[in-house]
Short mmCIF file of C-alpha atoms and ligand atoms in Angstrom, two decimals:
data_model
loop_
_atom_site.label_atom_id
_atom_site.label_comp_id
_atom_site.label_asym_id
_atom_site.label_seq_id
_atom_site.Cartn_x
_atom_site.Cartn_y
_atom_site.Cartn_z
CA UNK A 372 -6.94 -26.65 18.11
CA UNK A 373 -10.82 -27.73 17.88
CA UNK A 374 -11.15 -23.90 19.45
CA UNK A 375 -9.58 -22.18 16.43
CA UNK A 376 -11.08 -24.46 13.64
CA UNK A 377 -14.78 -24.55 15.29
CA UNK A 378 -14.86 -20.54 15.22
CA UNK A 379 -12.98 -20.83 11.46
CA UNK A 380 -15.82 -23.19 11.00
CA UNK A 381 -18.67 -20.81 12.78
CA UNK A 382 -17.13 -18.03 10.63
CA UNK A 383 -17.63 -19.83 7.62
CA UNK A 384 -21.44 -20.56 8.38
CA UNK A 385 -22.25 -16.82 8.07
CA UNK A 386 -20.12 -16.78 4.46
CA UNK A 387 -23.48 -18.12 3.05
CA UNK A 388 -24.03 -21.18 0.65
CA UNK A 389 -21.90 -20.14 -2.37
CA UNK A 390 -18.95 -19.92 0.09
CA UNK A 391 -19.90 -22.96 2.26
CA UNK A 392 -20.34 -25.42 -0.79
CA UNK A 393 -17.42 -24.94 -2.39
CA UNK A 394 -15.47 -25.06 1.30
CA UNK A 395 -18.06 -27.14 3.23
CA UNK A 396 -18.13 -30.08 0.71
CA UNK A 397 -16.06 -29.90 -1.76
CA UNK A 398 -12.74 -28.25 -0.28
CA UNK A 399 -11.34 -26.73 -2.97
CA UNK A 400 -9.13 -23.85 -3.03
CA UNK A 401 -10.31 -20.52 -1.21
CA UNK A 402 -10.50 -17.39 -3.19
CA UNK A 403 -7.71 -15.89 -0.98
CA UNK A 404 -5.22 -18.64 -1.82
CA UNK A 405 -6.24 -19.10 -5.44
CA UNK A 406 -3.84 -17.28 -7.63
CA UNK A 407 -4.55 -13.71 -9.34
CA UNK A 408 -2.83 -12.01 -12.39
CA UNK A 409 -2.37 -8.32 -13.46
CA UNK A 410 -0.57 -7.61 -16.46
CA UNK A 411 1.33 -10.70 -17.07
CA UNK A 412 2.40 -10.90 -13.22
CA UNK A 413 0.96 -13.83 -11.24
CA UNK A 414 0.43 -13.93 -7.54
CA UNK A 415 0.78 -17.03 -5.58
CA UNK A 416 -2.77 -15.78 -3.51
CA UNK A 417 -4.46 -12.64 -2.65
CA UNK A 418 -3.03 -12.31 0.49
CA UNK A 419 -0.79 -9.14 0.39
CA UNK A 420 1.50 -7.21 2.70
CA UNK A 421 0.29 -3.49 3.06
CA UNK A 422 3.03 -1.07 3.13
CA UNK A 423 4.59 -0.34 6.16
CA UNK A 424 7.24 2.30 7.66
CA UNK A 425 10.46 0.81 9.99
CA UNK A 426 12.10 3.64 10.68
CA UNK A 427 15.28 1.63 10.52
CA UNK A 428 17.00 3.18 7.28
CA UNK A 429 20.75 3.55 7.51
CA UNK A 430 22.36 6.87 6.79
CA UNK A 431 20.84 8.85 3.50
CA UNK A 432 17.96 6.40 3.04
CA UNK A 433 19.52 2.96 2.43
CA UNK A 434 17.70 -0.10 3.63
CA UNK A 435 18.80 -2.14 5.98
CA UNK A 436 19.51 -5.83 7.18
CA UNK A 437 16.29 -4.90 9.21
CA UNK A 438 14.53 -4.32 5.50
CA UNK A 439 15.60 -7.54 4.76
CA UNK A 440 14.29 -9.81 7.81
CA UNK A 441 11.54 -7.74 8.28
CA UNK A 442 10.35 -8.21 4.30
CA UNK A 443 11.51 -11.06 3.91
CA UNK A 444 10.10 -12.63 6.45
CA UNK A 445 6.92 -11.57 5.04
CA UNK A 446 8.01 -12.95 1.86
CA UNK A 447 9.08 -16.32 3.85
CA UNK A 448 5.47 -15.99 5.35
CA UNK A 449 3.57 -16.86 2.21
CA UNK A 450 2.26 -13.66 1.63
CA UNK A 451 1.43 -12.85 -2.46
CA UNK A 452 2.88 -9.93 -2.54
CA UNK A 453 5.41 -7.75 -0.15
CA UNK A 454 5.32 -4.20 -0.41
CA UNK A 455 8.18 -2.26 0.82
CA UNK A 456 7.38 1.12 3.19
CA UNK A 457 6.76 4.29 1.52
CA UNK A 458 10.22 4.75 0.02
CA UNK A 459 10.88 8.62 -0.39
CA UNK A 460 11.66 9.75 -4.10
CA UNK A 461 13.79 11.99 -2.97
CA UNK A 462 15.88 13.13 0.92
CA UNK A 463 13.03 15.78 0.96
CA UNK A 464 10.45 13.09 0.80
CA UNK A 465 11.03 11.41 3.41
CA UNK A 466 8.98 11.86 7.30
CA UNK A 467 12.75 11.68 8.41
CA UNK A 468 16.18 10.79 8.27
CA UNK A 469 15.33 7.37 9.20
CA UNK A 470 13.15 6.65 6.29
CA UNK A 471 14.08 4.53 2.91
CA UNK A 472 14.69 6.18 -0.13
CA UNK A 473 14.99 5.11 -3.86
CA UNK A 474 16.93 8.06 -5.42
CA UNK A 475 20.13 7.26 -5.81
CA UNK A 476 22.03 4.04 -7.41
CA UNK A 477 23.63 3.12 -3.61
CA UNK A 478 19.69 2.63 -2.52
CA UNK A 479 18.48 0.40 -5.52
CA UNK A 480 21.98 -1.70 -5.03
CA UNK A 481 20.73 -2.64 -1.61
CA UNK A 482 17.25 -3.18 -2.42
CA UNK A 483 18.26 -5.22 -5.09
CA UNK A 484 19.39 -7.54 -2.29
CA UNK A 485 15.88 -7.87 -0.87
CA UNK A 486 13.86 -8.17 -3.80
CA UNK A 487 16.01 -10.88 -4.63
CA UNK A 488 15.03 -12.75 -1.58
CA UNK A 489 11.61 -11.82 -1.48
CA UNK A 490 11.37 -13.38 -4.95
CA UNK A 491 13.35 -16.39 -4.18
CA UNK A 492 10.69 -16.96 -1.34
CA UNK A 493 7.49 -17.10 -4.26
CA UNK A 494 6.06 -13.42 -3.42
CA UNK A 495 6.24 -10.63 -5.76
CA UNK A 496 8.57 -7.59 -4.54
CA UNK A 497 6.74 -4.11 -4.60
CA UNK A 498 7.84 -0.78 -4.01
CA UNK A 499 5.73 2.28 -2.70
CA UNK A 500 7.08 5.70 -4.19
CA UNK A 501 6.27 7.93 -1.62
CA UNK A 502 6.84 12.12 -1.28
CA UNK A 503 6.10 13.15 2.28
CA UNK A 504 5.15 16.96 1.30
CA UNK A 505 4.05 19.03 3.83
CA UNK A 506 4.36 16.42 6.59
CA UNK A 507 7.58 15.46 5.83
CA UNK A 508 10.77 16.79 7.99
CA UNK A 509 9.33 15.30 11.38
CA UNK A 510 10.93 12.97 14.19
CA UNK A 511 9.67 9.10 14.71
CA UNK A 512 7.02 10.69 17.56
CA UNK A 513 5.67 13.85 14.79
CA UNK A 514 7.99 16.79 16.37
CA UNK A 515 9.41 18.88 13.59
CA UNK A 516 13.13 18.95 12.67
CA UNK A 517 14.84 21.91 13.31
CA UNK A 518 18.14 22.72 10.41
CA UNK A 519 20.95 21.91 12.86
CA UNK A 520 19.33 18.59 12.94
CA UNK A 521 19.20 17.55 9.12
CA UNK A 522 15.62 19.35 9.11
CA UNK A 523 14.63 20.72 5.22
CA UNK A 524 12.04 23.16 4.10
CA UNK A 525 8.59 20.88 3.08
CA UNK A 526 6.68 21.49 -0.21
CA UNK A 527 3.40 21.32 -0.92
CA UNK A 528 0.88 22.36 -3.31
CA UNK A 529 -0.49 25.67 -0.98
CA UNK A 530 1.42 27.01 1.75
CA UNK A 531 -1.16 25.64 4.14
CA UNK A 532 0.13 24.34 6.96
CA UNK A 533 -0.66 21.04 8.70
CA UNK A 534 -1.71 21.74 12.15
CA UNK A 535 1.50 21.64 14.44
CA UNK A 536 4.07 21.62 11.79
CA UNK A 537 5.54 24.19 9.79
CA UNK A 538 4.33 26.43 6.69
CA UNK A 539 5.12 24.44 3.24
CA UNK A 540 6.45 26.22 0.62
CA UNK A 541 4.08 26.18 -2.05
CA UNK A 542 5.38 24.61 -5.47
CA UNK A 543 5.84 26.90 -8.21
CA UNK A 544 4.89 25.39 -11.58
CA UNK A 545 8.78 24.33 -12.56
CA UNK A 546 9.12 22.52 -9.27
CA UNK A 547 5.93 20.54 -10.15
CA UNK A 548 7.45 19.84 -13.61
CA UNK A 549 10.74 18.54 -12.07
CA UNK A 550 8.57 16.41 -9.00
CA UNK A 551 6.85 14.45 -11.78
CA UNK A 552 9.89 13.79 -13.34
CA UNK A 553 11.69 12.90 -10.15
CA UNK A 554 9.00 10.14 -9.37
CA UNK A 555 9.53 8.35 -13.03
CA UNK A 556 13.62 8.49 -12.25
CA UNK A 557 13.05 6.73 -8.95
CA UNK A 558 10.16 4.14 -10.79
CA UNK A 559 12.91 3.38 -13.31
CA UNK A 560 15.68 2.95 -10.56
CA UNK A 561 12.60 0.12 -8.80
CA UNK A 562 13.08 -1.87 -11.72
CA UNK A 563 16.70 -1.76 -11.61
CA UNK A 564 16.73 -2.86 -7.73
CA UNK A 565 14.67 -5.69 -8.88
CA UNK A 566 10.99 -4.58 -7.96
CA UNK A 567 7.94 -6.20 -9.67
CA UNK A 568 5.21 -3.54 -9.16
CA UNK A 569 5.22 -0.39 -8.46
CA UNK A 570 2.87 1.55 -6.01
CA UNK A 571 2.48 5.46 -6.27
CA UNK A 572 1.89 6.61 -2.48
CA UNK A 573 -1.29 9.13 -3.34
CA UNK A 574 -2.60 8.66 0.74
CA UNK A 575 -2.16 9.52 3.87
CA UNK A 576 -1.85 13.43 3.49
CA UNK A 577 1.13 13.46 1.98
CA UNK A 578 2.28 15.44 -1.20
CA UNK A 579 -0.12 14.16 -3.93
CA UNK A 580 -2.53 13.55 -1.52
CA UNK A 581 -2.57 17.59 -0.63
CA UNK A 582 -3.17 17.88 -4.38
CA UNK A 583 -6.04 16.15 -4.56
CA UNK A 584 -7.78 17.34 -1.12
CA UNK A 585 -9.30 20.61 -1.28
CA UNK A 586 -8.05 21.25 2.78
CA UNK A 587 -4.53 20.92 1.47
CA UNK A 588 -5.00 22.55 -2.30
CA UNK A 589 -6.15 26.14 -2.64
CA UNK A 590 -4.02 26.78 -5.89
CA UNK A 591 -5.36 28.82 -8.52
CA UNK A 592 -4.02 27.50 -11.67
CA UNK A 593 -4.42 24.09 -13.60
CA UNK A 594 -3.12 22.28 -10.66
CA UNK A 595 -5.62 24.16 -7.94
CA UNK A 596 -9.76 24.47 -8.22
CA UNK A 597 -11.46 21.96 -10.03
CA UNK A 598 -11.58 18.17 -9.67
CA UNK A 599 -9.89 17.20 -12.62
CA UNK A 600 -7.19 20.37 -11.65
CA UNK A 601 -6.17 18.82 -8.32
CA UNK A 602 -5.97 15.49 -9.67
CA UNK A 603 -3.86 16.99 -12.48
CA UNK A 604 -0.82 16.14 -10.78
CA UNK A 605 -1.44 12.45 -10.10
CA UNK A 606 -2.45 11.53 -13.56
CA UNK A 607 1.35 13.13 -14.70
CA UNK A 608 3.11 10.87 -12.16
CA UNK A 609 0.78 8.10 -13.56
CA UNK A 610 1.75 8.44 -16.73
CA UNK A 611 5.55 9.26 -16.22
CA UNK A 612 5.73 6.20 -13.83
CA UNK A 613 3.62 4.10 -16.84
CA UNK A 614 5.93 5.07 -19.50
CA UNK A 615 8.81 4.66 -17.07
CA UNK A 616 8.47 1.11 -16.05
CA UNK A 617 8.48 -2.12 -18.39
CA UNK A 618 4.76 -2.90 -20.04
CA UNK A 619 4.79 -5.99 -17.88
CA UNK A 620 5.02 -4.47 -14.66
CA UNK A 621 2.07 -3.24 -12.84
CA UNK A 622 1.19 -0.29 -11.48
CA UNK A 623 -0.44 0.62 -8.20
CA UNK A 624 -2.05 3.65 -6.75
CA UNK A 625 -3.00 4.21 -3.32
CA UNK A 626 -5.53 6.49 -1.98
CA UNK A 627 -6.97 7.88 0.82
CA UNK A 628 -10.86 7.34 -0.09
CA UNK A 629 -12.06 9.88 2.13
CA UNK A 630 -10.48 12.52 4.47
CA UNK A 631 -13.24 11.86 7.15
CA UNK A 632 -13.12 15.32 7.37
CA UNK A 633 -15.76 18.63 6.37
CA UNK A 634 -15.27 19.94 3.09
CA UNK A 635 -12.69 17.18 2.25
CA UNK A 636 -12.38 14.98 -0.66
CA UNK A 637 -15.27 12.21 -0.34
CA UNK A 638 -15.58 8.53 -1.55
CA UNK A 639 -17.57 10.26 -4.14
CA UNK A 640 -14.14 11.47 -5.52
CA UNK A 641 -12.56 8.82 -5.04
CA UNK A 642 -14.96 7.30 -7.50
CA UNK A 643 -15.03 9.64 -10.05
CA UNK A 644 -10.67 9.57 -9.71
CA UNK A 645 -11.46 5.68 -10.30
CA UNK A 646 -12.90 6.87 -13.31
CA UNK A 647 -10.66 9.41 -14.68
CA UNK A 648 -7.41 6.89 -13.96
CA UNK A 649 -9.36 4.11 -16.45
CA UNK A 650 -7.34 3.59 -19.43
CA UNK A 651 -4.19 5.17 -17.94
CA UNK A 652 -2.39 2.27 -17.62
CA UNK A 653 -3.42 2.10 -13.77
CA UNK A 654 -3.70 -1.64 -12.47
CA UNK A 655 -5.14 -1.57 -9.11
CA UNK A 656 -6.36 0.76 -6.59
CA UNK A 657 -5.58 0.30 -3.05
CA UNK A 658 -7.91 2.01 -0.88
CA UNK A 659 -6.93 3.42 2.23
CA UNK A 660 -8.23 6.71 3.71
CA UNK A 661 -7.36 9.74 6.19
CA UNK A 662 -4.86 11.39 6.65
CA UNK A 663 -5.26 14.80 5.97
CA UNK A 664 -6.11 16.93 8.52
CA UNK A 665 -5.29 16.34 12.17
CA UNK A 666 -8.84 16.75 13.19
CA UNK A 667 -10.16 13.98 11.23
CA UNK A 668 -13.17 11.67 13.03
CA UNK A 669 -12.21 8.16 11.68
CA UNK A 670 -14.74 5.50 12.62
CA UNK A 671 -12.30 2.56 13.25
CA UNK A 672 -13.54 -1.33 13.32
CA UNK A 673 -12.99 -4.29 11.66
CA UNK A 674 -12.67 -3.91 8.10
CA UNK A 675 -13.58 -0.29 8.34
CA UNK A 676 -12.53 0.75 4.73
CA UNK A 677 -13.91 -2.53 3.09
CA UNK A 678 -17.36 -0.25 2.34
CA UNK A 679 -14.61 2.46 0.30
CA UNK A 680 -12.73 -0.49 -1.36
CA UNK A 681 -16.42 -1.42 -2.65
CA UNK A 682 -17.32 1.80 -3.83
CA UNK A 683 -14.65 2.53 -5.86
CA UNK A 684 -14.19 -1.12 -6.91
CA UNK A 685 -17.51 -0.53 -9.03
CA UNK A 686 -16.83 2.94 -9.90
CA UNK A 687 -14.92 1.65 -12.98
CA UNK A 688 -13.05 -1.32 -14.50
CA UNK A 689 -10.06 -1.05 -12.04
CA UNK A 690 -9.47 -3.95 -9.49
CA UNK A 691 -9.20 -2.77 -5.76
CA UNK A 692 -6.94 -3.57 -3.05
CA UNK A 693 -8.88 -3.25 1.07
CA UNK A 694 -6.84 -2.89 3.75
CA UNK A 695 -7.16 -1.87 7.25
CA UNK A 696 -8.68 -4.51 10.00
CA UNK A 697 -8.50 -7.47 8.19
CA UNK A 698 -6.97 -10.00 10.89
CA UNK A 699 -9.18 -13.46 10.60
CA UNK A 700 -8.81 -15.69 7.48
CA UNK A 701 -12.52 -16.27 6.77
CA UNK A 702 -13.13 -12.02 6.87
CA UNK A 703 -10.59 -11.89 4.87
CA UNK A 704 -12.01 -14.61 2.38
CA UNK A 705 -15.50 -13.21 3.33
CA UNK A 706 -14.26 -9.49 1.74
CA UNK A 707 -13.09 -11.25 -1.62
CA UNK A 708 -16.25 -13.36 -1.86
CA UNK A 709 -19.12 -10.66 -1.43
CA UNK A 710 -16.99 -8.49 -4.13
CA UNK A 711 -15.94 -5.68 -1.64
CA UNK A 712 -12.10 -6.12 -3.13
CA UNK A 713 -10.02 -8.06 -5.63
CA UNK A 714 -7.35 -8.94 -3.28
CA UNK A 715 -6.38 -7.83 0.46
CA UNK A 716 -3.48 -6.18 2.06
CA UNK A 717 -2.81 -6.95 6.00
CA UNK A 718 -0.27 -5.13 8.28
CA UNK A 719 -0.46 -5.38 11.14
CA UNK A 720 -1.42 -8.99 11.52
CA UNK A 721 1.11 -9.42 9.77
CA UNK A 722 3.85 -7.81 12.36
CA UNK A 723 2.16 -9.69 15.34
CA UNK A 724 2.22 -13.32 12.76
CA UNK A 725 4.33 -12.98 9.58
CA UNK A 726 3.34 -16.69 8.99
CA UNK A 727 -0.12 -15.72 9.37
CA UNK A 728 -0.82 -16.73 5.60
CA UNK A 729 -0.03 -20.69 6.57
CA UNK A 730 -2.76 -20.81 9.71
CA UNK A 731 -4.59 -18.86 7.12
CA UNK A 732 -4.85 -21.38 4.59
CA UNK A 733 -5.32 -24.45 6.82
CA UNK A 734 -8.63 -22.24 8.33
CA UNK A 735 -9.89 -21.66 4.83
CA UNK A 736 -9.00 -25.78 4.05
CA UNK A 737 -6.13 -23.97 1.26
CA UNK A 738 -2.85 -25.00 0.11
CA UNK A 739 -0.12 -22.79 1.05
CA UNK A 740 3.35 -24.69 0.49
CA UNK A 741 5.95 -23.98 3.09
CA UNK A 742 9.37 -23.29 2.80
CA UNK A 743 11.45 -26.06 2.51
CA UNK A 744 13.47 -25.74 5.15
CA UNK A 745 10.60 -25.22 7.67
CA UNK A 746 8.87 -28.26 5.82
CA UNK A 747 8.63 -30.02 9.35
CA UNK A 748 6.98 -27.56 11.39
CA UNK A 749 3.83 -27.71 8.53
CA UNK A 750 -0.11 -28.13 9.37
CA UNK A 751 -1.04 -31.34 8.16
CA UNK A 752 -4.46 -30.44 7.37
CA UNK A 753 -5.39 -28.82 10.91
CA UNK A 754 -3.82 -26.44 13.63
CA UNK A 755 -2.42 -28.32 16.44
C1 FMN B 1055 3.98 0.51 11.42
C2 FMN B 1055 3.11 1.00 10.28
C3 FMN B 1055 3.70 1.74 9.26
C4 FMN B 1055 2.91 2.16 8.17
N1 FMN B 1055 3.52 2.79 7.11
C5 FMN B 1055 2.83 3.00 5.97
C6 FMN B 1055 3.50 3.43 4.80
O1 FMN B 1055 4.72 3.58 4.76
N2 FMN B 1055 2.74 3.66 3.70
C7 FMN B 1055 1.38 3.48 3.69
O2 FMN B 1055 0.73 3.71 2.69
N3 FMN B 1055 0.75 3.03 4.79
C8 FMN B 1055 1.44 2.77 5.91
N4 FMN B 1055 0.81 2.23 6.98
C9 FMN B 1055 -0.62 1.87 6.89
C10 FMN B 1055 -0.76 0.39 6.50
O3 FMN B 1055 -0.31 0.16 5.18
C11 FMN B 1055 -2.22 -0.07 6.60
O4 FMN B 1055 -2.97 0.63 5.63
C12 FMN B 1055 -2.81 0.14 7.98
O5 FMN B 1055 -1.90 -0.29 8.99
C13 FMN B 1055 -4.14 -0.58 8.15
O6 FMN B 1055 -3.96 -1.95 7.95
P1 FMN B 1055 -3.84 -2.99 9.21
O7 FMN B 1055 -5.03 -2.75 10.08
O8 FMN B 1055 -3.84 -4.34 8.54
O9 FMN B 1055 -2.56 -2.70 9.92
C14 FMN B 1055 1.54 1.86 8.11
C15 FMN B 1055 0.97 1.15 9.17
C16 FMN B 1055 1.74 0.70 10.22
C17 FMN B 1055 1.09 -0.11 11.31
#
């Protein structure tokens, strides 16, 4: 016990004086258990799960019993906010078969049963509305799917291929119309299964990533070419999803901040995108990167896309989500006190411990209340 609190306690020497007086002396709530409110939603801390794929969907899409221990769990865990996998908008926006979806009634029915819990356990249920594109129509290990195996054709904005998988068919201007569309229908169908926020998937290389890139975007009309052309795409999903979903609810949008690649898009862009989402109704950016291309150089380390978080966090008026590394309590206070994000997202961490946020709290001297019925098993003011 004295082992993890002295190096909580050692962490919190290097937080500086603003940090150490208000935990040092006076031991009042951390900024990573203090509450935070967008739109009129309020989260119990700023301690959020990031989206993660299970690969455990049942047949067409339909979450699982899995969906429900594994998020709620995290929801039981004392997390602010749980954020469901990237949940295809439709079967051709999915990796694979084994992926969630949110495009038909059956799906939202079943979800509705795990946003219900997650609510009932004090977090707020989000979903991420995700399109796969051009790497879609792949097995759990990345090999592609042939037909006879429930394998589709993959869209994307150019019929560039990414390396190893098939050519995409490249979207003809109707098809875009319809896509945009098609993300709004599955938004509304989030708020009939019960979700809270909703989080358009914009990262990882996938379709409205490729729009955005310049390595996966070499269109020559108003959705190819300039800046404000490949983001063209994104702002319509931003503001179908925004007119879709109730005024209270917020809305999300994760990026990949940089491709980490040559002649990709930069953390540049993703400030100036920060800039042209303002005023669209947009209520947080969460800031992920790569994703691309398959010969991207990541540097990976501890809080490695805390710097991109930053940038874009004072780009413009839009609070920022950082995710990636984050696995000690008083980094992850450390982040929210030296203004690199608003709040933080955690996932793996939060596989290994999904009752992280309760050792969390005690390190940062926080309250986190526990679950009722695991009422007996609470720190009482230190780790044993
Ligand atoms: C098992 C697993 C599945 C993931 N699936 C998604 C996903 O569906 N959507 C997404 O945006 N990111 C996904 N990610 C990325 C995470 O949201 C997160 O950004 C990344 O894991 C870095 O955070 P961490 O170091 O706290 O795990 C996934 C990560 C993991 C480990």
């Amino acid at each position: 016990m004295q082992a993890i609190l002295g190096a909580a306690d050692a962490g919190l020497g290097i937080l500086g004086n603003k940090l150490h007086d208000r935990l040092g002396e006076t031991m009042t709530e951390s900024l990573l258990f203090s509450p935070y409110t967008l739109r009129s939603k309020t989260f119990r801390n700023r301690l959020w799960v990031a989206p993660m794929a299970q690969y455990a969907a049942g047949t067409d899409g339909v979450p699982t019993d899995w969906h429900l221990a594994h998020l709620g769990g995290m929801a039981r865990g004392g997390a602010g906010l749980v954020m469901t996998e990237a949940c295809a908008v439709e079967p051709a926006g999915r990796l694979g078969p084994a992926d969630t979806g949110i495009w038909n009634a059956e799906q939202a029915s079943a979800w509705k049963r795990i946003t219900r819990f997650i609510s009932d356990m004090g977090a707020v249920p989000a979903i991420q509305l995700a399109h796969s594109g051009r790497k879609g129509c792949v097995s759990r290990r990345g090999v592609p799917l042939p037909p006879e195996n429930g394998g589709w054709q993959t869209i994307a904005p150019s019929a560039l291929a990414y390396e190893g998988l098939p050519e995409p068919h490249a979207l003809t201007r109707t098809e875009i119309a319809a896509l945009v569309d098609t993300f709004a229908a599955a938004a509304r169908r989030s708020i009939d299964a019960g979700f809270e926020v909703v989080e358009i998937h914009a990262a990882h290389g996938y379709l409205i990533n490729e729009f955005l890139s310049p390595l996966g975007n070499d269109r020559t009309d108003e959705y190819g070419g300039s800046f404000e052309n490949r983001c063209r795409f994104l702002v319509e999903i931003v503001a179908a999803v925004r007119a879709a979903i109730p005024e209270d609810v917020p809305l999300f949008v994760r990026i990949s901040a940089t491709d980490w690649a040559e002649d990709g898009w930069t953390v540049h862009d993703s400030m100036e995108l920060c800039r042209l989402l303002d005023g669209t109704g947009v209520d947080l950016m969460d800031i992920s990167s790569g994703g691309m291309v398959a010969h991207q150089k990541i540097t990976v380390g501890p809080g490695y896309q805390v710097p991109f978080a930053r940038a874009v966090r004072s780009a413009g008026s839009i609070p920022v989500a950082a995710v990636g590394l984050i696995t000690e309590a008083v980094q992850a206070e450390q982040i929210l006190v030296d203004g690199g994000a608003d709040v933080v997202m955690v996932g793996r961490q939060l596989l290994r411990e999904p009752h992280w946020p309760y050792r969390a709290a005690v390190e940062l001297r926080s309250e986190l209340r526990w679950p009722a019925p695991y009422a007996t098993a609470r720190y009482r003011g230190s780790i044993p």
